[in-house]
Amino acid sequence: MSSSMALRDLQRDLESKANDLAKIQKDIAKDHQLRKKYTIQLGENELVLKELDLLEEDANVYKLIGPVLVKQDLAEANANVRKRIEYISAELKRVDASIQDNEGQQNSKREAMMKLQQRLQSIQAGKAKA
Amino acid sequence: MTSSSSARGELEKMGIDQLKALKEQADLEVNLLQDSLNNIRTANARLESAAGALNDLSIRPQGKKMLVPLTASLYVPGTLDEADKVLVDIGTGYFIEKTMDDGKDYCQRKINLLKSNYEQLFEVLAKKKSVADEAGMVLQGKVRQLQAATTS
């Protein structure tokens, strides 16, 4: 009797671990999307910075704010783009760390699940023999 | 030769399910790369037409009568002001004023950059494609072996 209860407990535990694993994998997928977005933005901003650097000091820079083209100071535009690049790089690093962390959790959950499954199988085999 | 045969050896060692998964993965990547290549080609076409428009604009005299598009179907008559300065969209909402020559130079630079990206991507695509093809061939061979074994 106690072995069938242990069986049910193990199965419930396995199920809950499977749910946790699915959630972690969804998080990893979301993080990958985020990472892609940040990488693209970073590339675009670096291109802009390169173009701005090629300009002469007195060249005119305009920024599109909604439907309005606003004249901007070259130094200010440079500073803005640099700050954005810094921000995006920091976010990218954060997402990378989150991916690493989640992948580690994913692996340890998988291992725990495998161990549970083995125990389950051995109990079921034992019941079959009895 | 040696690298492809050692890769083949790796593929032969894998089970049928693994091979199938590998081939599907490789096919997916090939499709993604193909899409990226198409995107680059479209962007390049747009840049080429921009460069062409610039060239055309540069030979027009100031004061020339022209039709200015207000919407996709509405044009109004106008005259060409000096075509020496152009506004270049460099991304993230920034526009810079450049001379006609600098503008042409910008277009040319971007076209060159895209061309080199295209070539790099094409190489990666070719490699992935050969992996996918090899995996497919080895998979077919194994499936045939299995069928022959089960029917004999």
CSV table of C-alpha atoms in Angstrom, one decimal, chain B residues 43-58 100 103-111:
chain,number,residue,atom,x,y,z
B,43,ALA,CA,17.8,46.3,-49.2
B,44,ASN,CA,20.6,46.4,-51.8
B,45,ALA,CA,18.1,47.0,-54.6
B,46,ARG,CA,16.6,49.9,-52.6
B,47,LEU,CA,20.1,51.4,-52.1
B,48,GLU,CA,20.9,51.0,-55.8
B,49,SER,CA,17.7,52.9,-56.8
B,50,ALA,CA,18.5,55.6,-54.3
B,51,ALA,CA,22.0,56.0,-55.8
B,52,GLY,CA,20.5,56.1,-59.2
B,53,ALA,CA,18.0,58.8,-58.1
B,54,LEU,CA,20.9,60.8,-56.7
B,55,ASN,CA,22.8,60.6,-59.9
B,56,ASP,CA,19.8,61.7,-61.8
B,57,LEU,CA,19.2,64.6,-59.4
B,58,SER,CA,22.7,65.8,-59.6
B,100,MET,CA,25.6,65.5,-53.2
B,103,GLY,CA,25.5,61.4,-50.4
B,104,LYS,CA,26.5,59.4,-53.4
B,105,ASP,CA,29.5,58.1,-51.5
B,106,TYR,CA,27.3,57.1,-48.6
B,107,CYS,CA,25.1,55.0,-50.9
B,108,GLN,CA,28.1,53.4,-52.4
B,109,ARG,CA,29.5,52.6,-49.0
B,110,LYS,CA,26.3,51.0,-47.8
B,111,ILE,CA,26.0,49.0,-51.1
